[in-house]
mmCIF file of C-alpha atoms in Angstrom:
data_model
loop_
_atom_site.group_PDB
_atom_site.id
_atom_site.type_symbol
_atom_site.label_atom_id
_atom_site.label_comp_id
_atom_site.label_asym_id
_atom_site.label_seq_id
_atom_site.Cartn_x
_atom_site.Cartn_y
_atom_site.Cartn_z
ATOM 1 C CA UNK A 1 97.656 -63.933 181.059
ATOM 2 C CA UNK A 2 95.141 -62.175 179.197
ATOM 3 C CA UNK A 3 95.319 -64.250 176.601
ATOM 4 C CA UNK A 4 93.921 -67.518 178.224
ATOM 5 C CA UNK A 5 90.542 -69.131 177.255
ATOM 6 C CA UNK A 6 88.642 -71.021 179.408
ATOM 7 C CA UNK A 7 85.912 -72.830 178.039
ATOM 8 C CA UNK A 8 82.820 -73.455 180.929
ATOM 9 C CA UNK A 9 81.495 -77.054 179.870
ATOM 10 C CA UNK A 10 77.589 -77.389 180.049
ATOM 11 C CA UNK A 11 77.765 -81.017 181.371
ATOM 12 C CA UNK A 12 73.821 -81.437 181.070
ATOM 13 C CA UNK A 13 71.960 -82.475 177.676
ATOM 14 C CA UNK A 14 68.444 -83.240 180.210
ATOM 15 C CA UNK A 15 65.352 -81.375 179.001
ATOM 16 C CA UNK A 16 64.307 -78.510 181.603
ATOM 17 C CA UNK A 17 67.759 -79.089 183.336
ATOM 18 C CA UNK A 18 69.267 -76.573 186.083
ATOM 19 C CA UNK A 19 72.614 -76.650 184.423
ATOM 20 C CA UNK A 20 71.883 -73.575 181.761
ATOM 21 C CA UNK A 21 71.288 -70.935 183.961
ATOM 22 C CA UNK A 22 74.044 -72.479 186.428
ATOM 23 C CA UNK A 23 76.484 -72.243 183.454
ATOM 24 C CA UNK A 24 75.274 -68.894 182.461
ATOM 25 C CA UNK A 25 75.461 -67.320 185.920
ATOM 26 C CA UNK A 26 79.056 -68.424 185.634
ATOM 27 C CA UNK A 27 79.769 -67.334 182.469
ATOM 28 C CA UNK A 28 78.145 -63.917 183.500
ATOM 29 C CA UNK A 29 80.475 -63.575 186.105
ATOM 30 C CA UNK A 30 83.568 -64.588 184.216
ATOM 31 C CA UNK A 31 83.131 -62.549 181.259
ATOM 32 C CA UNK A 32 83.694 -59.661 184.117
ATOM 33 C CA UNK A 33 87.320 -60.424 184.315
ATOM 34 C CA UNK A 34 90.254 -59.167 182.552
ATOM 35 C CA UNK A 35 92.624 -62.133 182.762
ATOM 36 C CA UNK A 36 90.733 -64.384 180.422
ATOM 37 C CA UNK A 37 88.443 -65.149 178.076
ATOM 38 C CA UNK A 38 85.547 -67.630 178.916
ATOM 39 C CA UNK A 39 83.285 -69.693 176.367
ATOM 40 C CA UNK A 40 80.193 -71.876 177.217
ATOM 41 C CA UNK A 41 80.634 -74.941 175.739
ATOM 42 C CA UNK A 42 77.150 -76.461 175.662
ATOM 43 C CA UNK A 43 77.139 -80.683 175.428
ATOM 44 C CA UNK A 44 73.672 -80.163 173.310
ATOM 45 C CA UNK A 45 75.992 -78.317 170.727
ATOM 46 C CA UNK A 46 78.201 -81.561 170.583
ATOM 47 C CA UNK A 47 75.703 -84.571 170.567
ATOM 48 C CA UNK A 48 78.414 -87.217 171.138
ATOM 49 C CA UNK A 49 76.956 -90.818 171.000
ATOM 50 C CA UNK A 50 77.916 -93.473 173.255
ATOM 51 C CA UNK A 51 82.313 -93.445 173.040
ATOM 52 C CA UNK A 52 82.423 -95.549 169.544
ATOM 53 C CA UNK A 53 86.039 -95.052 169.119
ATOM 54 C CA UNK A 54 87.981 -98.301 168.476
ATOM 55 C CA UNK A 55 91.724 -97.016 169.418
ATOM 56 C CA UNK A 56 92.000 -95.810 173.326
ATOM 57 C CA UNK A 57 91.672 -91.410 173.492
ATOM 58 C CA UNK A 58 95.367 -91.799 175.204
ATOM 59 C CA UNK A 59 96.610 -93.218 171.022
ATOM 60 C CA UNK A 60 94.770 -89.697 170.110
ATOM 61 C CA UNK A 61 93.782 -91.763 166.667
ATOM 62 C CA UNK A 62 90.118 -91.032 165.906
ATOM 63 C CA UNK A 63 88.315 -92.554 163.470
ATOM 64 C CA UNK A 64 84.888 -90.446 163.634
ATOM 65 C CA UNK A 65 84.322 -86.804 162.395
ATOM 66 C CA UNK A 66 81.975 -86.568 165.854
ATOM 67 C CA UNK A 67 85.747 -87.061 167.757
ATOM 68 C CA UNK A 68 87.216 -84.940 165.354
ATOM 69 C CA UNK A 69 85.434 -82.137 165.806
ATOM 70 C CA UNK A 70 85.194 -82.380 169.413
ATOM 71 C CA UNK A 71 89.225 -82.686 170.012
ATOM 72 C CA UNK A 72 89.575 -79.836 167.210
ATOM 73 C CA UNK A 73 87.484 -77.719 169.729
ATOM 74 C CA UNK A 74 88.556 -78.710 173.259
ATOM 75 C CA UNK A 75 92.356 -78.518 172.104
ATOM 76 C CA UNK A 76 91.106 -74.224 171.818
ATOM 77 C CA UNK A 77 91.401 -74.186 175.966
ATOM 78 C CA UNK A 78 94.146 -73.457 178.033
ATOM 79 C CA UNK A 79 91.175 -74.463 180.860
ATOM 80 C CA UNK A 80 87.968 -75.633 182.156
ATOM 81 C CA UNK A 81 84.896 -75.096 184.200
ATOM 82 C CA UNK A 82 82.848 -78.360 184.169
ATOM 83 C CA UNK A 83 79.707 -77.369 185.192
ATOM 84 C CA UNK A 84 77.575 -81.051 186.461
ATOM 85 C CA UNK A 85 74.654 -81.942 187.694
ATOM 86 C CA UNK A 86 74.886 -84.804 190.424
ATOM 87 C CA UNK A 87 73.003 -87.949 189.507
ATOM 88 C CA UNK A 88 73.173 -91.209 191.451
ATOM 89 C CA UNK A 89 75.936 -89.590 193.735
ATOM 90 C CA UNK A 90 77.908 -89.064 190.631
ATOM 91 C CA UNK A 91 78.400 -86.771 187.420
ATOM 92 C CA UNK A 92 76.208 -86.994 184.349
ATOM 93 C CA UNK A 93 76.425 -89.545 182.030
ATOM 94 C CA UNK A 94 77.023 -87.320 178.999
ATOM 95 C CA UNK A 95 79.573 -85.542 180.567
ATOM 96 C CA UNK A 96 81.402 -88.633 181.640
ATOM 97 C CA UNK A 97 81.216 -89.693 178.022
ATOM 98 C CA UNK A 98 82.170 -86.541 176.248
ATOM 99 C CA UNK A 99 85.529 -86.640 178.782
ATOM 100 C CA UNK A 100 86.242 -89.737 177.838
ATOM 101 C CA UNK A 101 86.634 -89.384 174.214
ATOM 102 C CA UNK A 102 89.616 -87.298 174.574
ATOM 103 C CA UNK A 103 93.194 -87.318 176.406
ATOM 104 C CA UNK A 104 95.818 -85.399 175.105
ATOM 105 C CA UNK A 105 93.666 -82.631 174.699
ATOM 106 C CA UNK A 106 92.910 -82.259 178.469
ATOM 107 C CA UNK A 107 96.859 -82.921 179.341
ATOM 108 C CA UNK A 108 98.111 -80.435 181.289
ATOM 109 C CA UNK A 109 95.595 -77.818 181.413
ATOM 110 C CA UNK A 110 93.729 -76.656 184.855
ATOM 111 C CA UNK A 111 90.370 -77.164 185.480
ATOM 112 C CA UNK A 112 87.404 -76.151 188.150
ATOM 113 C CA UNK A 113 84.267 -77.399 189.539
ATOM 114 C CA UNK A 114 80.770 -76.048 189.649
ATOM 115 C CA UNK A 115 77.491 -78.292 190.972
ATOM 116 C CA UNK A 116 74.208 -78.550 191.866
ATOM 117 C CA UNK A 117 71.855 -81.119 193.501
ATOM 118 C CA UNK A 118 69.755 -82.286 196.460
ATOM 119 C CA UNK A 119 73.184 -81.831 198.266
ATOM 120 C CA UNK A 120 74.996 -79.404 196.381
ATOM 121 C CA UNK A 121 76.700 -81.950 194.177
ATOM 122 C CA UNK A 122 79.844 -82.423 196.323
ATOM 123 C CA UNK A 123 80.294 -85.749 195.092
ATOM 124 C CA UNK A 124 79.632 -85.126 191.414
ATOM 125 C CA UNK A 125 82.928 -83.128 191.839
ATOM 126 C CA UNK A 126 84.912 -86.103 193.858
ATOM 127 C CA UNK A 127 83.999 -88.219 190.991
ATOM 128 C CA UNK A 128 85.152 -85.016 188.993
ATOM 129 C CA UNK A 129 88.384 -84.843 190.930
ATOM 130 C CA UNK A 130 89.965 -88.544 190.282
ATOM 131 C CA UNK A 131 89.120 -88.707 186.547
ATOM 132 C CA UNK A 132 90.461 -85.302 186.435
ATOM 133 C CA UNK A 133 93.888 -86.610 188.127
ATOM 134 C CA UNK A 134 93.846 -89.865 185.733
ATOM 135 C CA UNK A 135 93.508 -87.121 182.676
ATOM 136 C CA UNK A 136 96.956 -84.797 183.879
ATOM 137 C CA UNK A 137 94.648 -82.221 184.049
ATOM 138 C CA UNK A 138 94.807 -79.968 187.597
ATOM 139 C CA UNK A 139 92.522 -79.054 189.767
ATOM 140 C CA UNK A 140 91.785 -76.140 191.934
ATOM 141 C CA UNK A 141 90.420 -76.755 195.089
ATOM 142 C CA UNK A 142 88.052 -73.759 195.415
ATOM 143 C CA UNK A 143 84.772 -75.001 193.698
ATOM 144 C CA UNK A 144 80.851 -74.192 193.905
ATOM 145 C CA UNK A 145 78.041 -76.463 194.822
ATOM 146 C CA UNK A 146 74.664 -75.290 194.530
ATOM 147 C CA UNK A 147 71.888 -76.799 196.575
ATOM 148 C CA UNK A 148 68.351 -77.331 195.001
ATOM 149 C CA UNK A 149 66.835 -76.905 198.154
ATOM 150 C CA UNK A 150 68.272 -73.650 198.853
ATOM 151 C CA UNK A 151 69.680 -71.883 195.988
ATOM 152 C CA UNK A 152 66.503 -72.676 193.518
ATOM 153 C CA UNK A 153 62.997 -71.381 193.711
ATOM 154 C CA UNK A 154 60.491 -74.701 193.377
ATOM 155 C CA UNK A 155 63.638 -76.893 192.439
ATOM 156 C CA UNK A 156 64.085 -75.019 189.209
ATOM 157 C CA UNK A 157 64.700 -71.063 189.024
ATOM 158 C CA UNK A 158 68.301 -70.378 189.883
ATOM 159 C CA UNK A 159 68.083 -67.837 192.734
ATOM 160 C CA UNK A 160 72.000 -68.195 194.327
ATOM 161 C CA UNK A 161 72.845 -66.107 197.375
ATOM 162 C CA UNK A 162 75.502 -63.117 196.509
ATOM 163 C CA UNK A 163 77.847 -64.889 198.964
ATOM 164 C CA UNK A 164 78.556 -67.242 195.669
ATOM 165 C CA UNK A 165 80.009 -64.330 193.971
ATOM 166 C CA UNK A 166 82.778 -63.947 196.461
ATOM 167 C CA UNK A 167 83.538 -67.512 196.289
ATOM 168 C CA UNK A 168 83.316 -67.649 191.917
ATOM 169 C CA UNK A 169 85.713 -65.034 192.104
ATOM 170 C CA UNK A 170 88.504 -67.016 194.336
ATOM 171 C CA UNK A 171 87.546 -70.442 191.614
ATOM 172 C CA UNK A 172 88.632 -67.638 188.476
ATOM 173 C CA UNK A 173 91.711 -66.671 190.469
ATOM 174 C CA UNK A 174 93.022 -69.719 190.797
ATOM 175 C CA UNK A 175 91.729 -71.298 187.830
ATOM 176 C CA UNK A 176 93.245 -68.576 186.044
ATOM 177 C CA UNK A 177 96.352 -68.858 187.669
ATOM 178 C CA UNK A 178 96.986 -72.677 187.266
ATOM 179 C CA UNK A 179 95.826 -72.333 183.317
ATOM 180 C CA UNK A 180 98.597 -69.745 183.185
ATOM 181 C CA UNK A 181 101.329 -71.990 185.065
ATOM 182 C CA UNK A 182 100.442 -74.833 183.126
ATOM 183 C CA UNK A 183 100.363 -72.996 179.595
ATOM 184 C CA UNK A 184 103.891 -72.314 180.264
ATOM 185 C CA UNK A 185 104.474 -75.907 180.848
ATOM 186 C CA UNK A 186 102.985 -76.818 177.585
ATOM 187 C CA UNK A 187 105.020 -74.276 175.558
ATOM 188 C CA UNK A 188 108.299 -75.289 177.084
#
């Protein structure tokens, strides 16, 4: 399996957001492992506008070099770590919008859930969870949700408890182990 990559989606673009050192921590902790290799994929890096595509992602007929590029590099993964702040008991919208650009390219692949929020972001992830389904693209059920109350000094410095680590290490294994599964699927 070594040679999955898993790319660990920054799903914030908001100045002075919580989601960089939330995706960092993550990324810290996943570059530890042997089974994979792990890539932050930062949204800022990919300004997508609003979705301007004409033709519906699931035709996988783009028309702009924005969509281009962003298939070209989300096709890379064998998996993903979507990484979302919860806003208005949902995901972000740049996230949302940088999903739906794309189909095929999600098909089939495995994906896991980290949040934060007043209330850990649970229901970011729900929302997570059925567009995931509606994409083909699996979901573990181990996931992280940070709470700004408790796991951030003053709302804003990431300061998680070292019980996370346990739990980030069950979300690789079986992130890791659906990505593998479903690799096979696609290569079949």
């Amino acid at each position: 399996m070594s040679n999955l990559k898993i790319a660990v989606i920054l799903g914030s673009t908001r100045p002075g957001r919580n989601g960089e050192a939330v995706a960092n921590w993550v990324l810290t902790r996943a570059k530890e492992r042997a089974n994979a290799e792990y890539e932050l994929i930062d949204l800022l890096d990919h300004p997508l506008p609003h979705l301007d595509e004409t033709v519906p992602a699931s035709r996988g007929v783009y028309a702009g070099e924005h969509t281009k590029a962003w298939s070209a590099k989300i096709k890379e993964f064998d998996g993903y770590i979507f990484v979302t702040p919860e806003y208005n008991h949902s995901t972000s919208g740049v996230l949302k919008n940088a999903i739906d650009y794309l189909y095929s390219e999600w098909n089939n692949k495995a994906a896991a859930f980290v949040s934060y929020g007043s209330l850990g972001g649970t229901r970011a992830i729900e929302h997570l969870r059925a567009i995931s389904s509606e994409l083909q693209l699996a979901h573990v059920r181990q996931q992280l949700s940070f709470s700004l109350l408790t796991d951030f000094e003053n709302f804003s410095v990431f300061k998680p408890s070292p019980m996370y680590d346990n739990q980030a290490s069950v979300l690789f294994d079986q992130l890791e182990s659906w990505a593998g599964a479903l690799k096979s699927v696609r290569e079949s």
